[in-house]
Short mmCIF file of N, CA and C in Angstrom, two decimals:
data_model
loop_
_atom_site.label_atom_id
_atom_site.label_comp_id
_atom_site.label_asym_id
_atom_site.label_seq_id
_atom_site.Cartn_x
_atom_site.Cartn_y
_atom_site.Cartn_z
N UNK A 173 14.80 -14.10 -5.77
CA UNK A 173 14.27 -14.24 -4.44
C UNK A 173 13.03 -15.13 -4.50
N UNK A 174 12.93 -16.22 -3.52
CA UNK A 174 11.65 -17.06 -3.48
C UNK A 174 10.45 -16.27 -2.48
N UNK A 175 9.97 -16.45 -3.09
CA UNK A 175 8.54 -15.95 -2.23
C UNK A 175 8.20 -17.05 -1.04
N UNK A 176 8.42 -16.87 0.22
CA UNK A 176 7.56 -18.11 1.23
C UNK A 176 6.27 -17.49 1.96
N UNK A 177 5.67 -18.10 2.36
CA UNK A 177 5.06 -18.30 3.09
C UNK A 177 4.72 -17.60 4.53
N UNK A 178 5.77 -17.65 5.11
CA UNK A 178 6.05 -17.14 6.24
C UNK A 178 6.22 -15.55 6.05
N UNK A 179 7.12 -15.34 4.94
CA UNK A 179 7.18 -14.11 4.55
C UNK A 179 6.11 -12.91 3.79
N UNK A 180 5.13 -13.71 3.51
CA UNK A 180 4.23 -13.51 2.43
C UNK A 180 2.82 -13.28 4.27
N UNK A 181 3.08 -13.87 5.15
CA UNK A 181 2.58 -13.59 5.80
C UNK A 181 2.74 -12.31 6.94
N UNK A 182 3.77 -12.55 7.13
CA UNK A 182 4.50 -11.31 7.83
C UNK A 182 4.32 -9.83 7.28
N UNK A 183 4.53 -10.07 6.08
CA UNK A 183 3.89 -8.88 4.92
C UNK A 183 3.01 -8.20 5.25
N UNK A 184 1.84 -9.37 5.22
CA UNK A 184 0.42 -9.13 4.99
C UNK A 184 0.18 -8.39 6.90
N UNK A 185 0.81 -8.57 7.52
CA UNK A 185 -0.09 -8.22 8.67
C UNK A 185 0.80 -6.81 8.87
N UNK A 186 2.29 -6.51 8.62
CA UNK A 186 2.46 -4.92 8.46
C UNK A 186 1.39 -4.13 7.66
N UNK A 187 1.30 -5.12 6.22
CA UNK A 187 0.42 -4.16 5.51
C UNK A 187 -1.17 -3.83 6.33
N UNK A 188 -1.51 -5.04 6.87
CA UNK A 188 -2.83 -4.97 7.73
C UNK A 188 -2.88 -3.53 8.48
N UNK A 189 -1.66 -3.74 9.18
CA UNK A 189 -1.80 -2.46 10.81
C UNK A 189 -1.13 -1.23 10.35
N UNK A 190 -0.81 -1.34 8.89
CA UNK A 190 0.01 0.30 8.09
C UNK A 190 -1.13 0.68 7.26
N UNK A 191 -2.18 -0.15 6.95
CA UNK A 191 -2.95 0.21 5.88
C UNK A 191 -4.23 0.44 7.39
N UNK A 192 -4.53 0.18 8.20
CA UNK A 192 -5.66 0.61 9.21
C UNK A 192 -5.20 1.52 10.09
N UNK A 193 -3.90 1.92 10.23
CA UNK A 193 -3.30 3.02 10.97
C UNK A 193 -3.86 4.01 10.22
N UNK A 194 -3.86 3.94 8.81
CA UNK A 194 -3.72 5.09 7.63
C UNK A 194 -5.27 5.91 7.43
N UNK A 195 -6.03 4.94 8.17
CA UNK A 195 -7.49 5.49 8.13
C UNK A 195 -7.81 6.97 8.88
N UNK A 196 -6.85 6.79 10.51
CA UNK A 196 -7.69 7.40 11.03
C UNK A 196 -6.26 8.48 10.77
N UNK A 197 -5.55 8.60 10.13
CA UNK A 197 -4.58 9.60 9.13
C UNK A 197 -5.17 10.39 8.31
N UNK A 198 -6.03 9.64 7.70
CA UNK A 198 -6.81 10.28 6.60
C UNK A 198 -8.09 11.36 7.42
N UNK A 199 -8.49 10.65 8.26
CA UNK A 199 -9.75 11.90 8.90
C UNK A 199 -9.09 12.85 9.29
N UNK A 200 -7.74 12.95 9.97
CA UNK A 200 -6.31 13.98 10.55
C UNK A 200 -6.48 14.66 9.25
N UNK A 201 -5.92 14.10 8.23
CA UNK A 201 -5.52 15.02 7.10
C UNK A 201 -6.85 16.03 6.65
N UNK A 202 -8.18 15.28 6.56
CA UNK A 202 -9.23 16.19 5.77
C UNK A 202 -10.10 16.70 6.90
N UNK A 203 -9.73 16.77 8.28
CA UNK A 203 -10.06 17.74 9.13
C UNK A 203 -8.99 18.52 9.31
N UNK A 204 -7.74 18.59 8.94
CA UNK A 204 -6.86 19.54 9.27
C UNK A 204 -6.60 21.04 8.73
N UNK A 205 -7.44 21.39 7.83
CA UNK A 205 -7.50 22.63 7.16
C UNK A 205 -6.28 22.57 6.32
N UNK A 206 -5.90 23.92 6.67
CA UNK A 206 -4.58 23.85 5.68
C UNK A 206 -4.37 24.80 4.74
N UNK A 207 -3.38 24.87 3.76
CA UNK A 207 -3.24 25.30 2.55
C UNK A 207 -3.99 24.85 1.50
N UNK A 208 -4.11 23.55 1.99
CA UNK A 208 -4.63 22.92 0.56
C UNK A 208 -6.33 21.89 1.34
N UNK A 209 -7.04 22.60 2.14
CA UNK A 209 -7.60 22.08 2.55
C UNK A 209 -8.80 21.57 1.18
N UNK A 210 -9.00 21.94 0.29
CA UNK A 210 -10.09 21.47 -0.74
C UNK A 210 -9.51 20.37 -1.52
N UNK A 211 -8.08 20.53 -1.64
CA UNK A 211 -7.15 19.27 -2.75
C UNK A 211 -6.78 18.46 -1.74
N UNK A 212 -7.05 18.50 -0.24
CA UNK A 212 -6.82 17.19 0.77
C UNK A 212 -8.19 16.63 0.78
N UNK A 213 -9.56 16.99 0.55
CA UNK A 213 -10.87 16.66 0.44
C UNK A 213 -10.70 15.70 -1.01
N UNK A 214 -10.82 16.03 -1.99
CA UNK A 214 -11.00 15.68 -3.06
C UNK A 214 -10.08 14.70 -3.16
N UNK A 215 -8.52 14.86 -3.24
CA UNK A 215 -7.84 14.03 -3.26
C UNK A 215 -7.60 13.07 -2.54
N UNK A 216 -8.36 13.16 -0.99
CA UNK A 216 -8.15 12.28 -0.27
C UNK A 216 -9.69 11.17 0.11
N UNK A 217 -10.86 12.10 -0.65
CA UNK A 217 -12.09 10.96 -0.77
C UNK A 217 -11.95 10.14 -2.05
N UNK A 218 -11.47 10.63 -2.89
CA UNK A 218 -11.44 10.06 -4.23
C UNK A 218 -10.42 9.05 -4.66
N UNK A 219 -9.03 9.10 -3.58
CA UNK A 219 -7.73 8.24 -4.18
C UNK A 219 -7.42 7.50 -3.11
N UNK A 220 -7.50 8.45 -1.84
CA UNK A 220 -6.30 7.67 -0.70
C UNK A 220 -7.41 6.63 0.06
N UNK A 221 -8.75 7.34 0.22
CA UNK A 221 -9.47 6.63 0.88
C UNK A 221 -9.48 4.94 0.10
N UNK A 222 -10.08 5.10 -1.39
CA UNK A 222 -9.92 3.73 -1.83
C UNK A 222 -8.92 2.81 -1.60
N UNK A 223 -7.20 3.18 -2.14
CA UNK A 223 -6.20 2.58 -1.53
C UNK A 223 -6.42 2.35 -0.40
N UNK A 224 -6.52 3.06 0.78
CA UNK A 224 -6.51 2.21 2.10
C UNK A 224 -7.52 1.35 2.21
N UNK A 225 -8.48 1.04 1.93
CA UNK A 225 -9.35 -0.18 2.02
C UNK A 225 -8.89 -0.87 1.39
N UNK A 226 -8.95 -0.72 -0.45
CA UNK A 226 -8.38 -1.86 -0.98
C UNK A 226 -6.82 -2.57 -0.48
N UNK A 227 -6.37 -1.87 0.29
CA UNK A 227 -4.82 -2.51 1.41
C UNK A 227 -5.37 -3.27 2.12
N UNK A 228 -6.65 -2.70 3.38
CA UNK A 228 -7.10 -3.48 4.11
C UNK A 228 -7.20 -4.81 3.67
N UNK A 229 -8.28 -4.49 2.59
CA UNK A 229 -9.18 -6.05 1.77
C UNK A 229 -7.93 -7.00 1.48
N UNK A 230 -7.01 -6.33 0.84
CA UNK A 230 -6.09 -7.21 0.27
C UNK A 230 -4.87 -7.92 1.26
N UNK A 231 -4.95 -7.37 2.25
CA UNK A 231 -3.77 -7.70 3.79
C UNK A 231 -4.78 -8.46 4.21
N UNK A 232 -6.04 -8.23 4.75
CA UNK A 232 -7.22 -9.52 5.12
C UNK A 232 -7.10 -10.46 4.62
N UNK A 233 -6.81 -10.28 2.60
CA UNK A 233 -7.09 -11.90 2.09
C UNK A 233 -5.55 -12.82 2.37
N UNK A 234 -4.94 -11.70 2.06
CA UNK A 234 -3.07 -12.45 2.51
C UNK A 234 -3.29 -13.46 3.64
N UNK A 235 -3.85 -12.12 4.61
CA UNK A 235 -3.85 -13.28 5.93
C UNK A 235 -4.10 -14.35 5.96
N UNK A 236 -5.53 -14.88 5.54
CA UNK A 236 -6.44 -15.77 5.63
C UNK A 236 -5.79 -17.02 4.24
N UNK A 237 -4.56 -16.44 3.33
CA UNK A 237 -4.05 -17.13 2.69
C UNK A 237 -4.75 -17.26 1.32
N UNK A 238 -5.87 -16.01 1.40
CA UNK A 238 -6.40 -16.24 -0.68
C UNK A 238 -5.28 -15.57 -1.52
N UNK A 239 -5.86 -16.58 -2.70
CA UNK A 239 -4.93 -16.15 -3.88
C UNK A 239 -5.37 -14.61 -4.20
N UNK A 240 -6.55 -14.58 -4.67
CA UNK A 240 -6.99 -13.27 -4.62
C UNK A 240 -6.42 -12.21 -3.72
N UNK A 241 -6.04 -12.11 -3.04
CA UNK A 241 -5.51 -11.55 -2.11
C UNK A 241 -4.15 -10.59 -2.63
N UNK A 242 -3.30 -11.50 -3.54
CA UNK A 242 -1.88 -10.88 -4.31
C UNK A 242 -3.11 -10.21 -5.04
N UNK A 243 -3.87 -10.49 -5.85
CA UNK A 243 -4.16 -9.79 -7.34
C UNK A 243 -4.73 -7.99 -6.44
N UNK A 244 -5.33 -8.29 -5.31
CA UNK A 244 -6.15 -7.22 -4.70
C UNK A 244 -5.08 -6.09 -4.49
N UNK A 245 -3.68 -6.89 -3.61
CA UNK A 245 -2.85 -5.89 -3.30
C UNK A 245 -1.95 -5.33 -4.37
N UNK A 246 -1.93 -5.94 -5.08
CA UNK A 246 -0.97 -5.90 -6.78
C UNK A 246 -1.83 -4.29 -7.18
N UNK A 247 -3.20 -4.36 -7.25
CA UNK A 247 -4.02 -2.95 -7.51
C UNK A 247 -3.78 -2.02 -6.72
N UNK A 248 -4.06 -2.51 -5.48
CA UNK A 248 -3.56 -1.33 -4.14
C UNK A 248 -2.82 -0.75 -4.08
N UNK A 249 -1.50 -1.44 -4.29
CA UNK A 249 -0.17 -0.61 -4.53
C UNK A 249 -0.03 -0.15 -5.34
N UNK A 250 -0.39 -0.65 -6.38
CA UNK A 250 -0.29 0.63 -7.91
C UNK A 250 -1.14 1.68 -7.76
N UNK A 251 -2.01 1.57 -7.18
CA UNK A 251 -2.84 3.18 -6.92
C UNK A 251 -2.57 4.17 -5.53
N UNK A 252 -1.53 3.24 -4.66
CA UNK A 252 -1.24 4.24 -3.06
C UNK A 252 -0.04 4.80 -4.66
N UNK A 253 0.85 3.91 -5.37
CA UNK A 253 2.42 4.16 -5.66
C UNK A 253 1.78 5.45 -6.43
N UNK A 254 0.68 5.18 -7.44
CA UNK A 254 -0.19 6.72 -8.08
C UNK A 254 -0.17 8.04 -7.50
N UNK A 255 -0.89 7.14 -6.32
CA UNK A 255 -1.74 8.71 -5.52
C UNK A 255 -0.19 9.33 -4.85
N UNK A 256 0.61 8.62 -4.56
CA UNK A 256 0.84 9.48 -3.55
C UNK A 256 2.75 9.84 -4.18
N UNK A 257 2.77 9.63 -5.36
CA UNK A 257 3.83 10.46 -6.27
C UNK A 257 2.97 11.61 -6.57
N UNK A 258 1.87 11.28 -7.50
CA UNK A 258 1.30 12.84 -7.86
C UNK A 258 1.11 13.54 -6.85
N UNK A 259 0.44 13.16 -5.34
CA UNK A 259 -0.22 14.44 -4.81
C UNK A 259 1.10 14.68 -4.16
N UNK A 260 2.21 13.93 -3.94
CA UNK A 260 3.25 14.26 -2.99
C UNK A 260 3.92 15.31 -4.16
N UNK A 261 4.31 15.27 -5.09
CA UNK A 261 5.19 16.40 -5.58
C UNK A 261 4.04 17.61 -5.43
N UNK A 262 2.50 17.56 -5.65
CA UNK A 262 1.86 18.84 -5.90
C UNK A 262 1.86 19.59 -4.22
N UNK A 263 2.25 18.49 -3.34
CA UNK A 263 2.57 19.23 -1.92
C UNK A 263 3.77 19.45 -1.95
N UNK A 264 4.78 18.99 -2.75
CA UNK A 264 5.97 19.64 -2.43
C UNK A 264 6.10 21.18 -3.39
N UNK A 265 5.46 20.97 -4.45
CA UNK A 265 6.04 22.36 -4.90
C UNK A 265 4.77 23.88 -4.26
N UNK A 266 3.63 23.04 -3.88
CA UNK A 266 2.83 24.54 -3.57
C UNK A 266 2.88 24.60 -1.57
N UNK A 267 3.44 23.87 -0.91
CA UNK A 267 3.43 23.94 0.41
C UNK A 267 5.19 24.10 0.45
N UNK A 268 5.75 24.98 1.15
CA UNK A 268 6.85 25.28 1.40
C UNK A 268 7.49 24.92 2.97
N UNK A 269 6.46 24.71 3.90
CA UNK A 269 7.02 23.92 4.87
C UNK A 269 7.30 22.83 5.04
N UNK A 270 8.00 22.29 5.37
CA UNK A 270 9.03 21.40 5.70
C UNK A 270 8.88 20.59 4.46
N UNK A 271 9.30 21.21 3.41
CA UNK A 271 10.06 20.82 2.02
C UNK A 271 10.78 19.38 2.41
N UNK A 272 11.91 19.25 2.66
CA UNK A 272 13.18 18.46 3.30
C UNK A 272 12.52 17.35 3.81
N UNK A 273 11.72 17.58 4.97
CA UNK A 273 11.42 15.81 5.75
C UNK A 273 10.41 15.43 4.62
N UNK A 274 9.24 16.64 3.78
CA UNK A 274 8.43 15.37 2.69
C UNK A 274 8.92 14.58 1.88
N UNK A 275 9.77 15.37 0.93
CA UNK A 275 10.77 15.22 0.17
C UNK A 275 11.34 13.21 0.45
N UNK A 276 11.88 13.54 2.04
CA UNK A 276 12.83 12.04 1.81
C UNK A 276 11.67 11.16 2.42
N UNK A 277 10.66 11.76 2.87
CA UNK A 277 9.35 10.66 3.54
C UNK A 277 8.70 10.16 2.20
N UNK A 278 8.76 11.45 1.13
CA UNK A 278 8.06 10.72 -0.20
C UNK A 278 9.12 9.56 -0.94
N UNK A 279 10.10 9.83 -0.84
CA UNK A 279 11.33 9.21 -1.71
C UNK A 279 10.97 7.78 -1.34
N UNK A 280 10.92 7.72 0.15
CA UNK A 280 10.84 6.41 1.31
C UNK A 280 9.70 5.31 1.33
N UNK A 281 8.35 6.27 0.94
CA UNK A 281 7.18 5.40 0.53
C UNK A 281 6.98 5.23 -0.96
N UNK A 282 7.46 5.83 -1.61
CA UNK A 282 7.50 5.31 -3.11
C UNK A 282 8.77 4.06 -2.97
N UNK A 283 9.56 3.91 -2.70
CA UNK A 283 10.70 2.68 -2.95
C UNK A 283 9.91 1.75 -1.95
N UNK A 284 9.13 2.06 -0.66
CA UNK A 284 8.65 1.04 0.08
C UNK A 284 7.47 0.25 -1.09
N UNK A 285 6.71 1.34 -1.40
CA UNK A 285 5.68 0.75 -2.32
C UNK A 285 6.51 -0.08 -3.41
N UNK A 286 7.16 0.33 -4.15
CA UNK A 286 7.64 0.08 -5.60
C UNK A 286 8.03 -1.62 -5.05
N UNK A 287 8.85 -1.80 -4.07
CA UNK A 287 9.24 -2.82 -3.39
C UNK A 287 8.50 -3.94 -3.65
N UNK A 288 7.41 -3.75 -2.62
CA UNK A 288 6.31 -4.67 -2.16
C UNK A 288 5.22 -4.57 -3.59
N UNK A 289 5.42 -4.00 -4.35
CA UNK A 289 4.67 -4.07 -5.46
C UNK A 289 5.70 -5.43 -6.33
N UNK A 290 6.84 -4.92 -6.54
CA UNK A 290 7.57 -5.94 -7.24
C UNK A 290 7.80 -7.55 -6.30
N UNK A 291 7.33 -7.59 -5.20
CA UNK A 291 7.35 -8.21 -4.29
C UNK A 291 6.37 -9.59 -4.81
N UNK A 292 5.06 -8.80 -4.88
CA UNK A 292 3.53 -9.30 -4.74
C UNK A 292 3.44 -9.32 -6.10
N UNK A 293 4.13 -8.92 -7.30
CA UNK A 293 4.31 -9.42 -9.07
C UNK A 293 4.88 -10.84 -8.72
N UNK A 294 5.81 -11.12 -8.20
CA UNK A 294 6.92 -11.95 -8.13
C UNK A 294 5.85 -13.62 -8.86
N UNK A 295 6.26 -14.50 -9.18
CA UNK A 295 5.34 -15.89 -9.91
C UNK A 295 5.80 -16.70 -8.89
N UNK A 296 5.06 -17.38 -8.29
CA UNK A 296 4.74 -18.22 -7.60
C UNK A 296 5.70 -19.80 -8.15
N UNK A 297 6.39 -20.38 -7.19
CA UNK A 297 6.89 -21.98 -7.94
C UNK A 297 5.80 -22.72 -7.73
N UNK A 298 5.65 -23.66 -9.35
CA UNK A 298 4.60 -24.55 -9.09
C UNK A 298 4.53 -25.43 -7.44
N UNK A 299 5.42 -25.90 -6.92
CA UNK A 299 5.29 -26.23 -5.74
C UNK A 299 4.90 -25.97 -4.29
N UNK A 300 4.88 -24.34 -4.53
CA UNK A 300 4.33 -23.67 -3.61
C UNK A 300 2.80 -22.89 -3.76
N UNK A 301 2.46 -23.45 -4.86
CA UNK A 301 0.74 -22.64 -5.61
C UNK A 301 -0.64 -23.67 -4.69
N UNK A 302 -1.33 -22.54 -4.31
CA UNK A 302 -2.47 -23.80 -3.61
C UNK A 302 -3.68 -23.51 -3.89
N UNK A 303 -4.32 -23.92 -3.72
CA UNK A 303 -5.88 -23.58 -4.63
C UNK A 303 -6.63 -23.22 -3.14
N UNK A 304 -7.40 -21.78 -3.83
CA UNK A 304 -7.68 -20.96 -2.69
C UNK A 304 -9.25 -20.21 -3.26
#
């Protein structure tokens, strides 16, 4: 698959409005109490919060067309694809409600991530490389 342009842009602005949706998700999640209201604190100032900025930063630089921009989101996604296998199985085995929809919602954002991770690895053709 060639990497373009157009596509590489289109990317970047889902990732923009999925990675700034995810913010005000995150204040939902660590005001929501819960079962696990101390491992949604910790886990969610310490892992998810970073990933979603570093998404932001890195969908900003896409936009604007920096190179930097792949290397930023290349990190991003390896640490949402991190955070959110580990903490998703430790919510699936100690939270017992709705087992079933996390289950295929986790299955769904790990292959989305894994995707766009192998996506944003992909090498550039010398013909399409621009100095940024």
């Amino acid at each position: 698959m060639q990497p373009n342009e157009r596509l590489d842009r289109t990317l970047a602005w889902i990732a923009l409005l999925l990675n700034a949706a995810g913010l005000p998700a995150l204040v939902r999640l660590l005001t929501s109490g819960g079962p696990m209201a101390a491992a949604n604190w910790s886990v969610g100032m310490s892992a998810i919060l970073p990933a979603l900025v570093l998404g932001v930063v890195a969908a900003a630089g896409l936009v604007k067309g920096r190179r930097w921009g792949r290397v930023v989101a290349i990190v991003a996604l390896s640490l949402g694809l991190a955070v959110s296998l580990s903490y998703g199985v430790v919510w699936l085995v100690l939270v017992p409600a709705g087992r079933p929809l996390v289950a295929v919602a986790l299955g769904v954002l790990a292959l989305a991530q894994l995707l766009a991770l192998i996506y944003w690895c992909l090498p550039r053709p010398w013909w399409q490389r621009r100095e940024a």
